Coordinates of C-alpha atoms in Angstrom, one line a residue:
M1 CA 0.1 0.1 0.1
R2 CA 1.7 3.2 -0.9
Q3 CA 2.3 5.4 2.0
T4 CA 1.2 9.4 2.6
I5 CA 4.4 11.9 2.8
V6 CA 3.5 11.7 6.7
E7 CA 3.9 8.3 6.9
R8 CA 6.6 8.0 5.0
A9 CA 8.4 11.3 7.1
Q10 CA 7.7 9.0 10.4
G11 CA 9.2 6.1 8.2
F12 CA 12.6 7.7 8.4
L13 CA 12.4 9.3 11.7
I14 CA 12.0 5.6 13.2
N15 CA 12.5 3.1 10.7
P16 CA 14.9 4.4 7.7
V17 CA 16.8 0.8 7.2
E18 CA 13.3 -0.5 6.2
T19 CA 11.8 3.1 4.9
F20 CA 14.5 3.1 2.5
R21 CA 14.9 -0.4 0.9
D22 CA 10.8 0.5 0.5
A23 CA 11.9 3.3 -1.4
R24 CA 14.2 1.7 -4.0
A25 CA 10.5 1.4 -6.1
D26 CA 10.0 5.2 -6.1
Y27 CA 10.3 7.4 -9.2
L28 CA 12.4 9.9 -9.1
G29 CA 9.6 12.5 -9.2
A30 CA 8.0 11.3 -6.6
A31 CA 10.9 11.8 -4.2
L32 CA 11.3 15.0 -5.5
V33 CA 7.8 15.9 -4.9
Y34 CA 8.0 14.7 -1.1
F35 CA 11.5 16.8 -0.1
G36 CA 9.7 19.8 -2.5
T37 CA 6.6 19.7 0.7
L38 CA 9.3 19.2 3.6
L39 CA 10.4 22.4 2.1
A40 CA 7.2 24.2 2.1
V41 CA 6.3 22.9 5.8
N42 CA 10.3 23.8 6.5
L43 CA 9.7 27.9 5.5
V44 CA 6.4 28.0 7.3
L45 CA 7.8 27.0 10.5
L46 CA 10.8 29.8 9.6
C47 CA 7.9 32.2 9.4
L48 CA 6.4 31.7 12.5
L49 CA 10.0 31.8 14.3
V50 CA 10.5 35.2 12.9
I51 CA 7.1 37.0 13.0
G52 CA 7.8 35.6 17.0
G53 CA 11.1 37.1 17.4
L54 CA 10.3 39.9 15.8
V55 CA 7.0 41.0 17.6
L56 CA 9.3 40.1 20.9
V57 CA 12.1 43.0 19.7
S58 CA 10.3 45.4 17.8
G59 CA 6.5 45.1 19.5
G60 CA 5.2 43.7 15.8
E61 CA 5.8 46.7 13.3
P62 CA 4.1 45.4 10.5
G63 CA 6.5 46.6 7.7
L64 CA 9.5 45.3 9.2
I65 CA 8.0 42.0 9.5
V66 CA 6.4 41.7 5.6
F67 CA 9.8 42.4 5.1
A68 CA 11.8 39.9 7.1
V69 CA 9.7 37.2 6.3
L70 CA 10.2 37.4 2.9
V71 CA 13.7 37.8 3.0
S72 CA 13.8 35.0 5.2
V73 CA 11.7 32.8 2.6
I74 CA 13.2 34.0 0.1
A75 CA 16.8 33.2 0.8
D76 CA 15.7 30.0 3.1
A77 CA 14.6 28.6 0.0
I78 CA 17.2 29.8 -2.5
G79 CA 20.2 28.6 0.0
T80 CA 18.6 25.1 0.5
I81 CA 17.8 24.3 -3.3
V82 CA 21.4 25.4 -4.3
L83 CA 22.6 23.5 -1.5
F84 CA 20.5 20.1 -2.1
V85 CA 21.8 20.8 -6.4
L86 CA 25.5 21.0 -4.6
A87 CA 25.3 18.1 -2.7
A88 CA 24.0 15.8 -4.7
L89 CA 26.5 16.5 -6.9
T90 CA 28.6 15.9 -5.0
L91 CA 27.8 12.6 -3.0
H92 CA 27.3 11.3 -7.1
L93 CA 30.7 11.8 -7.7
F94 CA 32.2 10.2 -4.8
V95 CA 29.6 7.0 -5.3
V96 CA 30.9 7.0 -8.8
L97 CA 34.9 6.9 -7.3
L98 CA 33.8 4.4 -5.0
I99 CA 30.9 2.0 -5.3
G100 CA 29.9 2.7 -9.0
G101 CA 26.3 2.9 -8.1
K102 CA 23.0 2.8 -9.8
G103 CA 23.0 6.2 -11.0
I104 CA 22.4 9.9 -10.2
K105 CA 18.4 9.3 -10.0
E106 CA 19.4 7.3 -6.9
T107 CA 21.5 9.7 -5.5
I108 CA 18.8 12.5 -5.4
K109 CA 16.3 10.2 -4.1
T110 CA 18.4 9.7 -1.1
L111 CA 19.3 13.3 0.0
A112 CA 15.9 14.0 -1.0
Y113 CA 14.5 11.6 1.9
A114 CA 17.0 11.7 4.3
A115 CA 16.3 15.7 4.5
T116 CA 13.5 15.4 6.4
P117 CA 15.1 15.8 10.1
G118 CA 16.9 18.8 8.6
L119 CA 14.1 20.0 7.0
L120 CA 11.3 19.8 9.7
L121 CA 13.7 20.7 13.0
G122 CA 16.7 22.1 11.1
W123 CA 15.0 25.6 11.8
V124 CA 15.1 25.3 15.9
P125 CA 18.2 27.1 16.9
L126 CA 20.9 24.8 18.1
I127 CA 18.8 22.0 17.8
G128 CA 18.7 22.2 14.0
I129 CA 22.6 21.3 14.1
L130 CA 21.6 18.2 15.6
A131 CA 19.2 17.5 13.3
W132 CA 21.7 18.1 9.9
L133 CA 24.1 16.0 11.6
W134 CA 20.7 13.4 11.5
T135 CA 20.3 13.9 8.1
L136 CA 24.1 13.1 7.6
G137 CA 23.3 9.8 9.2
L138 CA 20.6 9.0 7.0
A139 CA 22.4 10.1 3.6
A140 CA 24.8 7.2 4.6
V141 CA 21.5 5.1 5.4
G142 CA 19.9 5.5 1.7
V143 CA 23.2 5.1 -0.1
R144 CA 23.8 2.1 1.0
E145 CA 20.3 0.9 0.5
L146 CA 19.4 2.4 -2.5
H147 CA 22.9 1.7 -4.0
E148 CA 23.3 -1.9 -2.7
T149 CA 26.6 -1.3 -0.9
S150 CA 28.4 -1.4 2.0
T151 CA 28.4 0.5 5.7
G152 CA 32.0 1.3 4.9
R153 CA 31.8 2.6 1.2
A154 CA 28.4 4.3 2.0
A155 CA 29.9 6.6 5.0
G156 CA 33.2 7.0 3.0
A157 CA 30.8 8.6 -0.5
V158 CA 28.8 10.6 2.6
I159 CA 31.4 12.0 5.0
P160 CA 33.1 14.5 2.4
V161 CA 29.7 16.0 1.1
P162 CA 29.1 18.8 3.6
G163 CA 32.6 19.8 3.0
I164 CA 33.0 20.1 -0.1
A165 CA 28.8 20.8 -0.6
L166 CA 29.5 24.5 1.8
V167 CA 32.8 25.3 -0.1
L168 CA 30.8 25.5 -3.4
F169 CA 28.0 27.2 -2.2
F170 CA 30.5 29.8 -0.5
I171 CA 32.4 30.2 -3.7
A172 CA 28.7 30.6 -5.3
L173 CA 27.8 33.2 -2.7
V174 CA 31.2 35.2 -3.7
V175 CA 31.3 34.9 -6.9
V176 CA 27.2 36.5 -7.1
F177 CA 27.9 39.2 -4.5
S178 CA 31.1 40.6 -5.8
N179 CA 29.0 41.3 -9.1
I180 CA 26.2 43.4 -6.8
P181 CA 26.8 47.2 -6.5
E182 CA 26.3 47.5 -2.8
G183 CA 25.7 51.7 -3.0
P184 CA 22.5 53.3 -4.3
S185 CA 21.3 51.8 -8.1
Y186 CA 18.3 53.0 -10.4
L187 CA 17.6 56.2 -8.9
S188 CA 14.3 58.0 -9.8
T189 CA 11.9 60.4 -8.7
R190 CA 8.1 60.7 -9.0
Y191 CA 5.4 63.2 -8.1
T192 CA 1.7 62.3 -7.5
Y193 CA -1.0 64.7 -7.4
D194 CA -5.0 63.6 -6.9
L195 CA -7.8 65.5 -6.5
S196 CA -11.4 64.3 -5.7
I197 CA -14.2 66.1 -4.7
Q198 CA -17.2 63.8 -4.1
T199 CA -21.4 64.2 -3.5
R200 CA -24.1 62.3 -1.7
T201 CA -27.0 64.0 -3.5
P202 CA -27.4 65.7 -6.5
I203 CA -26.0 69.4 -6.4
E204 CA -26.6 71.8 -9.2
N205 CA -25.0 75.5 -10.2
V206 CA -21.5 74.0 -8.8
T207 CA -18.2 76.4 -8.8
F208 CA -15.4 75.5 -6.5
L209 CA -12.2 77.4 -5.6
L210 CA -9.9 75.0 -5.0
P211 CA -5.7 75.5 -4.3
V212 CA -3.2 74.0 -6.5
P213 CA 0.2 72.9 -5.2
T214 CA 2.9 75.3 -5.8
Y215 CA 6.3 75.9 -6.6
H216 CA 8.4 79.3 -6.3
N217 CA 4.9 81.2 -6.5
R218 CA 3.5 79.2 -10.0
P219 CA 1.8 76.1 -9.7
A220 CA 3.4 73.5 -10.8
I221 CA 3.8 69.7 -9.7
G222 CA 7.7 69.2 -9.5
P223 CA 9.6 70.5 -12.8
E224 CA 5.9 70.2 -14.7
P225 CA 4.2 74.1 -14.6
I226 CA 0.7 73.4 -14.7
T227 CA -1.8 75.3 -16.8
D228 CA -5.5 75.5 -18.1
D229 CA -4.6 72.0 -20.5
F230 CA -3.5 69.9 -17.3
Y231 CA -6.9 70.1 -16.0
S232 CA -8.9 70.4 -18.7
S233 CA -7.8 66.8 -20.3
R234 CA -8.4 65.3 -17.3
L235 CA -11.5 65.9 -16.2
P236 CA -14.9 65.0 -16.7
E237 CA -15.9 66.8 -20.3
N238 CA -18.9 68.3 -18.0
V239 CA -16.5 70.2 -15.9
T240 CA -14.7 73.5 -17.0
S241 CA -11.8 74.6 -15.2
T242 CA -9.7 77.1 -15.2
L243 CA -7.0 79.0 -13.4
V244 CA -7.1 82.2 -11.1
L245 CA -5.5 84.1 -8.8
V246 CA -7.7 85.5 -5.9
D247 CA -5.5 87.6 -3.2
G248 CA -2.2 86.5 -4.8
R249 CA -2.6 83.3 -4.1
H250 CA -3.5 80.4 -7.6
Y251 CA -6.7 78.3 -7.7
L252 CA -8.6 75.9 -9.3
R253 CA -12.4 77.4 -10.2
L254 CA -14.2 74.5 -11.5
T255 CA -17.8 75.4 -12.7
T256 CA -20.4 72.2 -13.5
P257 CA -24.1 72.2 -14.2
H258 CA -24.9 69.6 -12.2
M259 CA -23.3 66.7 -9.8
D260 CA -25.3 63.6 -9.3
A261 CA -24.8 61.7 -5.9
G262 CA -21.9 58.9 -6.6
D263 CA -20.8 61.2 -9.1
E264 CA -16.7 62.6 -8.7
I265 CA -15.2 65.0 -9.7
S266 CA -11.4 63.2 -10.3
L267 CA -7.9 63.5 -11.2
D268 CA -4.6 61.0 -10.7
Y269 CA -1.5 62.3 -11.7
Q270 CA 1.7 61.1 -11.9
N271 CA 5.3 61.9 -13.1
Y272 CA 8.5 59.3 -13.0
T273 CA 11.5 60.3 -14.0
S274 CA 14.7 58.0 -14.2
L275 CA 18.4 59.7 -13.1
G276 CA 20.0 56.6 -14.4
Q277 CA 21.4 53.0 -13.1
N278 CA 24.6 54.2 -11.8
F279 CA 24.9 56.9 -8.7
S280 CA 26.9 59.9 -9.3
P281 CA 27.1 63.2 -7.5
E282 CA 25.0 65.2 -10.2
V283 CA 22.5 63.1 -9.4
V284 CA 22.0 64.4 -6.1
P285 CA 20.8 68.1 -7.0
Q286 CA 18.0 66.5 -9.5
L287 CA 16.0 64.4 -5.8
V288 CA 13.2 65.8 -4.5
N289 CA 13.7 67.2 -1.2
T290 CA 11.8 65.7 0.8
L291 CA 13.0 66.5 3.4
Y292 CA 13.0 70.5 3.5
P293 CA 10.1 70.5 1.1
F294 CA 9.0 73.9 2.0
N295 CA 10.3 76.7 -0.5
N296 CA 11.8 74.1 -2.4
E297 CA 9.2 71.5 -3.8
S298 CA 5.3 71.7 -4.9
L299 CA 2.8 72.1 -1.5
F300 CA -0.7 73.7 -1.2
S301 CA 0.7 75.4 2.3
S302 CA 3.1 77.8 0.8
G303 CA 2.6 81.2 2.8
Q304 CA 0.1 79.0 5.2
N305 CA 0.3 79.6 8.9
L306 CA 2.2 75.8 9.6
T307 CA 2.0 74.7 13.5
H308 CA 3.9 72.4 15.2
A309 CA 5.9 72.4 18.2
D310 CA 9.6 71.8 15.9
C311 CA 8.2 71.9 12.5
S312 CA 11.7 70.8 11.2
P313 CA 13.1 67.1 11.0
G314 CA 15.6 67.5 13.8
E315 CA 18.2 64.6 13.7
V316 CA 17.8 62.1 10.5
K317 CA 19.1 58.4 10.8
T318 CA 21.4 57.8 8.1
H319 CA 20.6 54.3 9.2
G320 CA 17.0 52.5 9.5
T321 CA 13.3 53.9 8.4
N322 CA 12.8 57.9 10.0
P323 CA 9.1 58.0 11.2
G324 CA 9.2 62.3 9.7
Y325 CA 7.4 65.4 11.0
S326 CA 4.6 66.7 10.2
C327 CA 2.7 70.4 10.3
T328 CA -0.9 71.1 9.9
Y329 CA -2.5 74.4 8.8
A330 CA -5.5 75.5 7.6
I331 CA -6.5 76.5 3.6
P332 CA -9.4 78.5 2.2
I333 CA -11.3 76.9 -0.2
S334 CA -15.1 78.2 -2.1
A335 CA -17.7 76.2 -2.8
Y336 CA -20.8 77.3 -4.6
Y337 CA -23.7 75.0 -5.0
D338 CA -27.9 74.0 -4.5
N339 CA -29.4 71.3 -2.5
G340 CA -26.5 69.8 -1.4
T341 CA -26.1 68.0 2.1
Q342 CA -22.9 67.0 2.0
V343 CA -20.5 67.7 0.1
E344 CA -16.3 66.0 0.8
I345 CA -13.5 67.6 -0.7
S346 CA -9.6 66.2 -1.1
S347 CA -6.4 66.9 -2.6
G348 CA -2.8 65.8 -2.1
I349 CA 0.5 66.1 -3.5
E350 CA 3.8 64.0 -2.4
G351 CA 7.1 63.5 -4.1
A352 CA 9.7 61.2 -3.2
N353 CA 13.0 59.3 -4.3
D354 CA 12.9 55.5 -4.9
W355 CA 16.6 53.6 -5.6
R356 CA 18.0 50.0 -5.0
E357 CA 20.7 48.9 -2.8
F358 CA 22.3 45.2 -3.0
F359 CA 19.5 42.7 -2.2
D360 CA 17.1 45.5 -0.7
A361 CA 13.9 46.0 -2.1
W362 CA 12.7 49.4 -3.7
I363 CA 14.1 52.2 -1.0
S364 CA 12.6 55.5 -0.8
N365 CA 12.1 58.7 1.1
H366 CA 8.8 61.1 0.8
Y367 CA 7.5 64.3 1.4
S368 CA 3.5 64.6 1.2
D369 CA 0.8 68.0 1.4
R370 CA -2.9 67.2 1.5
Y371 CA -6.0 69.1 2.6
H372 CA -9.4 68.1 3.2
L373 CA -12.9 69.3 3.9
T374 CA -16.3 67.9 4.5
I375 CA -19.1 71.2 3.8
T376 CA -22.3 70.0 5.6
G377 CA -25.9 71.5 4.2
E378 CA -25.6 74.6 1.9
P379 CA -22.1 76.1 1.4
Q380 CA -21.0 79.8 3.1
G381 CA -18.3 80.3 0.0
W382 CA -15.4 80.4 1.5
T383 CA -14.2 78.2 4.4
S384 CA -11.0 76.3 5.8
A385 CA -10.1 73.3 5.0
N386 CA -7.7 71.4 7.3
G387 CA -4.1 70.8 5.4
R388 CA -1.8 68.4 6.8
V389 CA 2.7 68.1 5.4
V390 CA 4.4 65.2 6.2
A391 CA 8.1 65.4 4.8
G392 CA 11.7 63.5 6.1
S393 CA 9.6 59.9 6.3
G394 CA 11.6 57.1 4.9
V395 CA 15.2 56.3 4.6
Y396 CA 18.1 58.9 3.7
R397 CA 21.5 58.7 3.4
E398 CA 24.6 60.0 3.8
W399 CA 24.4 61.5 0.7
Q400 CA 21.3 62.9 0.7
V401 CA 21.6 64.6 3.9
G402 CA 25.2 65.2 4.1
P403 CA 27.6 67.4 1.6
L404 CA 27.7 66.3 -1.8
P405 CA 30.5 63.1 -2.7
A406 CA 33.4 64.8 -4.8
S407 CA 32.8 64.7 -8.1
D408 CA 35.1 62.5 -10.3
A409 CA 34.8 65.2 -13.0

């Protein structure tokens, strides 16, 4: 009767000699499925270990946990598979030299089954060492039974494998790591701008005057100036848009005959700029000034009275993630319409820098400026929306917060 994977695992742990003899008739595919299943169990157990450790150490910060789990799973899966292949090739070389053997398929089956204690218990600190020694012993039993040789020759073929396989593995790591740049690469900047107006009931004869992002007293999103065409090409056809100047501040005037409940006047814009694959000092001035956006980047809040105990970044860490700092403000908005009960207006702009370092996923830092207003009942013309600037959030390096590195030019 064909055994399940659980029964087969119990057999290799409790009665390995008879279980290996039964495995002589197994196809190679069945052995690889067995190995893959146990590897999946190993990865799940490793995830639980990493999550438990980080909850105790960091208090359970979600972003850190997700990143650590992904890195652990990917590294463990790739490392186990690579070591398995190297160990199989190395073991079969000694099988051929010392035994002759019955072919590489039997050698691969041997290692796939012998890995049982290592995959099930190898993730446990300290105990894992004993588990992998157990795997080494099972490999000797497997070589003896599947290649039908003596205990001495089987042990002679197995004993050199761990050392040689690890040497080959570390040589491969050195080759891979030596070709990966440690510094930043694939630097880019991006700006996003969104606007949303929603109503709960139908409204008519609608006119809004809304703040637009400005840079050096001109409407702009990062390096790109904002014009009337910018809005007219992105807003619904029944909405008329015009940039106007009110009391020295730039506004977007939106008019429409009506808005139905559930309708939305919305805009979503993104500007992505690649700064090249390799880092150079000339790239730094082209980055978004996410640390000091005031007077340096596009904001709604230019000229507003920002309120915060200390509206500055303070000490910026160049290792780890910076939480950033925030400032609040009030900004005038004008709204006119008939028959309304509740209208929500929100808009935001964000600037960010992205790059890669070593094996890390994309690293970034950013700033954002967003305002929001909920109007209940008939509008009263000009009113104040609540705004908030968040800056200095993310990862910063010395080349971004300190003096520019010396140029080779």
